[in-house]
Tab-separated table of C-alpha atoms and ligand atoms in Angstrom:
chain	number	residue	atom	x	y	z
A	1135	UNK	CA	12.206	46.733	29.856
A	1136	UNK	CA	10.985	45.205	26.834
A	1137	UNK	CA	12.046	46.026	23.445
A	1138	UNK	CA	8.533	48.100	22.461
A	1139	UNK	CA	8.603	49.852	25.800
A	1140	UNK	CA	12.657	50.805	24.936
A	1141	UNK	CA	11.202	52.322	21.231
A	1142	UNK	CA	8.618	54.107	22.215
A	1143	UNK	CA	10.023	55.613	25.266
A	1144	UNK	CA	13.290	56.512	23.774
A	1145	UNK	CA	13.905	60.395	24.152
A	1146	UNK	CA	16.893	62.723	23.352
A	1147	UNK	CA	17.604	64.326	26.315
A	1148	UNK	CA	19.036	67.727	26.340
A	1149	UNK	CA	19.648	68.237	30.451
A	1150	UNK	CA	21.691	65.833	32.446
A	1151	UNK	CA	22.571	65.096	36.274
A	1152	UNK	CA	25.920	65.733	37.168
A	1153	UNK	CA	26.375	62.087	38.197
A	1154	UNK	CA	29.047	60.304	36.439
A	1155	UNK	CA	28.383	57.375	34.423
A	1156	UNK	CA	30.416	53.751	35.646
A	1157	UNK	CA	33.252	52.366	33.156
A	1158	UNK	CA	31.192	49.257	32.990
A	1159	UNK	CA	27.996	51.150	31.825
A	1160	UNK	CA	29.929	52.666	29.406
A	1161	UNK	CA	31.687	49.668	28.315
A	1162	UNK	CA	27.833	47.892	28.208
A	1163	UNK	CA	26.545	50.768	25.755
A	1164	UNK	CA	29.679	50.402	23.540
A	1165	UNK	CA	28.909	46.653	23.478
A	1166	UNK	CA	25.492	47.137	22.792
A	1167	UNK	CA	26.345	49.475	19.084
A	1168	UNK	CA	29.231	46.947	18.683
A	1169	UNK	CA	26.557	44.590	17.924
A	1170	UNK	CA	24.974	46.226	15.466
A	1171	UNK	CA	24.906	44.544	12.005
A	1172	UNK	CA	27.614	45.377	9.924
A	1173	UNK	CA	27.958	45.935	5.845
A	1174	UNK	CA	29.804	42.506	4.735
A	1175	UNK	CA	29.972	42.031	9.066
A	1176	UNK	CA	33.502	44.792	8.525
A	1177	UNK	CA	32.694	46.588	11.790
A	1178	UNK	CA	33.289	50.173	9.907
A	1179	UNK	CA	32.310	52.537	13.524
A	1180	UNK	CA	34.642	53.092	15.680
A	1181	UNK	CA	33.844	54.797	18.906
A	1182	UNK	CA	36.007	57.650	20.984
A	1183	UNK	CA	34.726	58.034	24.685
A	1184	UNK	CA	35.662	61.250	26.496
A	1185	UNK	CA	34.951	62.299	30.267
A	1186	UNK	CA	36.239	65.008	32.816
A	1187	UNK	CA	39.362	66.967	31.273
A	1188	UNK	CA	39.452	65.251	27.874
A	1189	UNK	CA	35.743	66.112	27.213
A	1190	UNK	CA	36.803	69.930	28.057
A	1191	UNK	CA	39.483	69.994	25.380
A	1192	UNK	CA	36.934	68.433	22.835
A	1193	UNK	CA	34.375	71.086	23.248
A	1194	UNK	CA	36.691	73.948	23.424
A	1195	UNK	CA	37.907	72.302	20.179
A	1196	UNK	CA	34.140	72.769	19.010
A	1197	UNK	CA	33.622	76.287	20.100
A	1198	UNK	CA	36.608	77.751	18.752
A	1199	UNK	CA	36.371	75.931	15.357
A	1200	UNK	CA	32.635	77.019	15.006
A	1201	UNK	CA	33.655	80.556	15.822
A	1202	UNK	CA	35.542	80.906	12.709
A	1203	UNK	CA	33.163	79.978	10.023
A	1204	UNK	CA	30.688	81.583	8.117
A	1205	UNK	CA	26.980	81.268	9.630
A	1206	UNK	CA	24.775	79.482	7.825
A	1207	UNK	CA	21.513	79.644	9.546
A	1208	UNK	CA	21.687	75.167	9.696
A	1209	UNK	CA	24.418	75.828	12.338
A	1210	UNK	CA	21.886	78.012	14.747
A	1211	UNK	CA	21.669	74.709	17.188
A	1212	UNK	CA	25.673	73.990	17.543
A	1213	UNK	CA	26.240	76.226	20.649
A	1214	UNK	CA	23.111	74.679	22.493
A	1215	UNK	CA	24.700	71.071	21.425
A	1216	UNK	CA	27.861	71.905	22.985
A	1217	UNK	CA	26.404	72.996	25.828
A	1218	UNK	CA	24.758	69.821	26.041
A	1219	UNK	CA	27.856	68.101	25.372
A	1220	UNK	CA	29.832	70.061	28.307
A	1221	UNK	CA	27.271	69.426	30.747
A	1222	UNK	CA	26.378	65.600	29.929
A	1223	UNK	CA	29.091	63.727	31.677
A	1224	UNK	CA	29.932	61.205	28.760
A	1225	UNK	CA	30.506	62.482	25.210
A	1226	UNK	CA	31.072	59.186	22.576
A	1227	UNK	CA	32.596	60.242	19.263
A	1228	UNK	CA	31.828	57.753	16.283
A	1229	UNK	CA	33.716	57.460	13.740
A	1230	UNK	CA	33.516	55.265	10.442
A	1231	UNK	CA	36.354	53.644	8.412
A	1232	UNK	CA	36.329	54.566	5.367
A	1233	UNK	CA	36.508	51.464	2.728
A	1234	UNK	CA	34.026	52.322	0.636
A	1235	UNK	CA	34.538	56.241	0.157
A	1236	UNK	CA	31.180	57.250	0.266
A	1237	UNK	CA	29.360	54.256	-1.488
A	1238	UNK	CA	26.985	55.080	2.328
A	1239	UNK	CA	27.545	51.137	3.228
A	1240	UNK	CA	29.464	52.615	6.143
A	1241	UNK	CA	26.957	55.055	7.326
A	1242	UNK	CA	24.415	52.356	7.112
A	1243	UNK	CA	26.542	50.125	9.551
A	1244	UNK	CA	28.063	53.062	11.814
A	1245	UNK	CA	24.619	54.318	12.026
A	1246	UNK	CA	23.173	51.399	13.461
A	1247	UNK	CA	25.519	50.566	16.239
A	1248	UNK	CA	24.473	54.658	17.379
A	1249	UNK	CA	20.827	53.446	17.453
A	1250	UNK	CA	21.684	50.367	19.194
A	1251	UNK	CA	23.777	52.363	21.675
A	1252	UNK	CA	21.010	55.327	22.859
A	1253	UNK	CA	18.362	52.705	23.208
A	1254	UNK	CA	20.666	50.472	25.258
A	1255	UNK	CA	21.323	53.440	27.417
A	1256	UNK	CA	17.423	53.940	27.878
A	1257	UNK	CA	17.108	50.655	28.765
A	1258	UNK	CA	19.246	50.798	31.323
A	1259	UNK	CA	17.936	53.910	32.881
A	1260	UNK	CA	20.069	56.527	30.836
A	1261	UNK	CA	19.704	59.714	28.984
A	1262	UNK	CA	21.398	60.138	25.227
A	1263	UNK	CA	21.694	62.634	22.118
A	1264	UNK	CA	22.370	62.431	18.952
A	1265	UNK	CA	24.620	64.899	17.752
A	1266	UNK	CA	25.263	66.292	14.405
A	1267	UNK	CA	26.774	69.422	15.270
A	1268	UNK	CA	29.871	68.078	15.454
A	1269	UNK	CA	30.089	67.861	11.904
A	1270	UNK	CA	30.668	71.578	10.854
A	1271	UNK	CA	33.817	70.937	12.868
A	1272	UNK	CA	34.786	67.660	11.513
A	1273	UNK	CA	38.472	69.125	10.332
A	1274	UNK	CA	39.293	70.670	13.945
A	1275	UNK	CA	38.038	67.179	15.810
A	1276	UNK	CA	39.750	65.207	13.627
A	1277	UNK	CA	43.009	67.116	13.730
A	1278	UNK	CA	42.740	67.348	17.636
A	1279	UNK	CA	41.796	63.303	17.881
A	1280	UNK	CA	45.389	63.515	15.412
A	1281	UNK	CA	43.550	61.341	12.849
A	1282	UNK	CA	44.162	61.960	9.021
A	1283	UNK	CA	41.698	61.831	6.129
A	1284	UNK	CA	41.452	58.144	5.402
A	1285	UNK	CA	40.991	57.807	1.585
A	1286	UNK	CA	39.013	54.431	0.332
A	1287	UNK	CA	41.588	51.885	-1.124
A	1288	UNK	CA	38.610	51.583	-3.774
A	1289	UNK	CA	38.097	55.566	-3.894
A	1290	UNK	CA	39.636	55.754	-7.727
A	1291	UNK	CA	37.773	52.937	-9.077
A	1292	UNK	CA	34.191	54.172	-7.200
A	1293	UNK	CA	34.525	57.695	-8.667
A	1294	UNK	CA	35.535	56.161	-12.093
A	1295	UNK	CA	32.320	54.017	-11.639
A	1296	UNK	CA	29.980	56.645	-10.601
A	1297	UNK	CA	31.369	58.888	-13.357
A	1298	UNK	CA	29.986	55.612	-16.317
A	1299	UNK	CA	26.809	55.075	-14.574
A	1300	UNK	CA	25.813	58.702	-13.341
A	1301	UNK	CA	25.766	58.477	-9.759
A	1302	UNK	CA	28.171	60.297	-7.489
A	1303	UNK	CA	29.869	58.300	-5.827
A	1304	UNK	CA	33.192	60.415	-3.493
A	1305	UNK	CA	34.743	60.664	-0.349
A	1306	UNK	CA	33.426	60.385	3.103
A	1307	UNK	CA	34.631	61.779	6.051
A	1308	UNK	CA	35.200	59.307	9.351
A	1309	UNK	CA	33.014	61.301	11.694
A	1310	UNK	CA	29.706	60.537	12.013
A	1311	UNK	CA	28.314	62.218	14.800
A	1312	UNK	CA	28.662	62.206	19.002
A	1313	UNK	CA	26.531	61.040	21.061
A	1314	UNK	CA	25.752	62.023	24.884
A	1315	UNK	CA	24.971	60.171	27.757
A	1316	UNK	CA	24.096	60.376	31.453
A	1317	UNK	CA	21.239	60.412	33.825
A	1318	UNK	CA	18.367	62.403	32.382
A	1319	UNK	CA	17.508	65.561	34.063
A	1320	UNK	CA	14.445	66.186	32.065
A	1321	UNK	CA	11.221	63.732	31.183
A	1322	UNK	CA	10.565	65.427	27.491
A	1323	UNK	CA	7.396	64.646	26.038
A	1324	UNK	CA	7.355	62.856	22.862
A	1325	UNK	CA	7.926	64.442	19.601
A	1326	UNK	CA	5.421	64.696	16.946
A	1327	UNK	CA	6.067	61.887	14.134
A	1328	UNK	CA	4.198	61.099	10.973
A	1329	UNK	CA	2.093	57.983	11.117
A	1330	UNK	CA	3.287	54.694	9.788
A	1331	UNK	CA	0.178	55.297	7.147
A	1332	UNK	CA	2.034	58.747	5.931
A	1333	UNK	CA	5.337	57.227	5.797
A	1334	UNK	CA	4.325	54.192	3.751
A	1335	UNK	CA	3.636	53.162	0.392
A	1336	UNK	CA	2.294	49.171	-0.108
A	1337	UNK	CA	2.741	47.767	-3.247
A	1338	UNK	CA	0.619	44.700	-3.439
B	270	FMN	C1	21.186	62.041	12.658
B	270	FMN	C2	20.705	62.844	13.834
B	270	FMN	C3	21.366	64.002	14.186
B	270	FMN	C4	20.946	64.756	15.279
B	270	FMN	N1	21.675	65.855	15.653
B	270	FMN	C5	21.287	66.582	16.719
B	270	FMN	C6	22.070	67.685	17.159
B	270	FMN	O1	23.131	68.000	16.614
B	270	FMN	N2	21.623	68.396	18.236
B	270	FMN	C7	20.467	68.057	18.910
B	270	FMN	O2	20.106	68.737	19.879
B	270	FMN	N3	19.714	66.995	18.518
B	270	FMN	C8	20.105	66.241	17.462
B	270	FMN	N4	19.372	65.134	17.084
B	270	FMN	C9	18.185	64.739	17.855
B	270	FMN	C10	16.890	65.011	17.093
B	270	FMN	O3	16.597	66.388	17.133
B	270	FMN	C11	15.768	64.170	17.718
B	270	FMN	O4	16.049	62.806	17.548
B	270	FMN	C12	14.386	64.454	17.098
B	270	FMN	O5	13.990	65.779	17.382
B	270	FMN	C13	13.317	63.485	17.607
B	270	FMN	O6	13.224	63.511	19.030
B	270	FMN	P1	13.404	62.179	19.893
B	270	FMN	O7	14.823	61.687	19.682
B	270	FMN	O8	13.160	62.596	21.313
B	270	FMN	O9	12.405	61.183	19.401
B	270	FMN	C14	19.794	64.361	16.006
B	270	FMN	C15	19.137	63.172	15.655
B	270	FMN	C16	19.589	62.418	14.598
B	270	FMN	C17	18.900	61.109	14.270
């Protein structure tokens, strides 16, 4: 597959066959959004992969920490994420370091190994999802992966900064998102997008 046909037929997929993914396509995905470029080449994602019981634990983790907060109506699509979660047999957690405390170079980076990763997994034949949902339960997953709240080194001296020129400039928290793979159960048609014309302003 060539790199146009990989872009443009790129889906999330939402329904998955029960077939279980190989260590070594795993380990060819996580090599594909290790990769990525990297703010000053630091490597700030780290990636969590869970299958079978471990996967379980996560999403109960999930479902139990959503069902204690307030609803908001932005959290409408968590339960049908989990449920895409439980049923895709490989759930990736990404996670950034946090150097810069929320300066975004680290989203930037983490971000573009998780492109890198879905459309290695279409080219190879693969289903993936990008998932956000995760992130009204960021305390719970981070607590049950027993990772603390990583504070920049350079946090002081950012928020100092931002405070002189304006800008806010804080804390950010290591989870990113999850991502799901497996073999596609579903052939979704493409969603609507804006044209590059709508989307771009020339300055000549
Ligand atoms: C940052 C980000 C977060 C997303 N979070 C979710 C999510 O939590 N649940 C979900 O079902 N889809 C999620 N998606 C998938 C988007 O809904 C999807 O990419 C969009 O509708 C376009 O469809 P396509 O990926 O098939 O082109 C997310 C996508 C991105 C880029």
């Amino acid at each position: 597959m060539n790199i146009d046909d990989v872009i443009r037929n790129r889906r999330s997929i939402r329904k998955y066959k029960e077939k279980p993914l190989t260590k070594e396509q795993i380990v060819e995905i996580l090599d594909a959004g290790n990769r990525a470029p990297s703010a000053k080449n630091r490597v700030q994602w780290r990636f969590h992969v869970f299958e079978g019981e471990a996967k379980a634990k996560l999403i109960q983790v999930c479902r139990e920490g959503i069902e204690k907060l307030p609803k908001i109506p932005l959290m409408a699509s968590t339960a049908n994420s989990y449920n895409i979660m439980d049923q895709a047999p490989v759930v990736i957690l990404v996670l950034q370091t946090c150097e810069w405390g929320g300066i975004g170079a680290e989203i930037q980076s983490v971000s573009a190994a998780i492109q890198n990763m879905l459309l290695k997994a279409h080219s190879m034949g693969l289903g993936s999802l990008w998932i956000n949902d995760v992130l009204f339960v960021e305390p719970q997953i981070l607590d049950f992966l027993k990772i603390t709240k990583e504070d920049s080194e350079f946090k002081d001296m950012l928020l100092e900064f931002g405070e002189k020129v304006g800008i806010e400039i804080g804390y950010s928290g290591p989870l990113v998102a999850a991502i799901a793979l497996g073999y596609p159960d579903e052939d979704p048609k493409r969603e609507p997008r804006k044209t590059v014309e709508e989307v771009t302003i020339w300055y000549e």
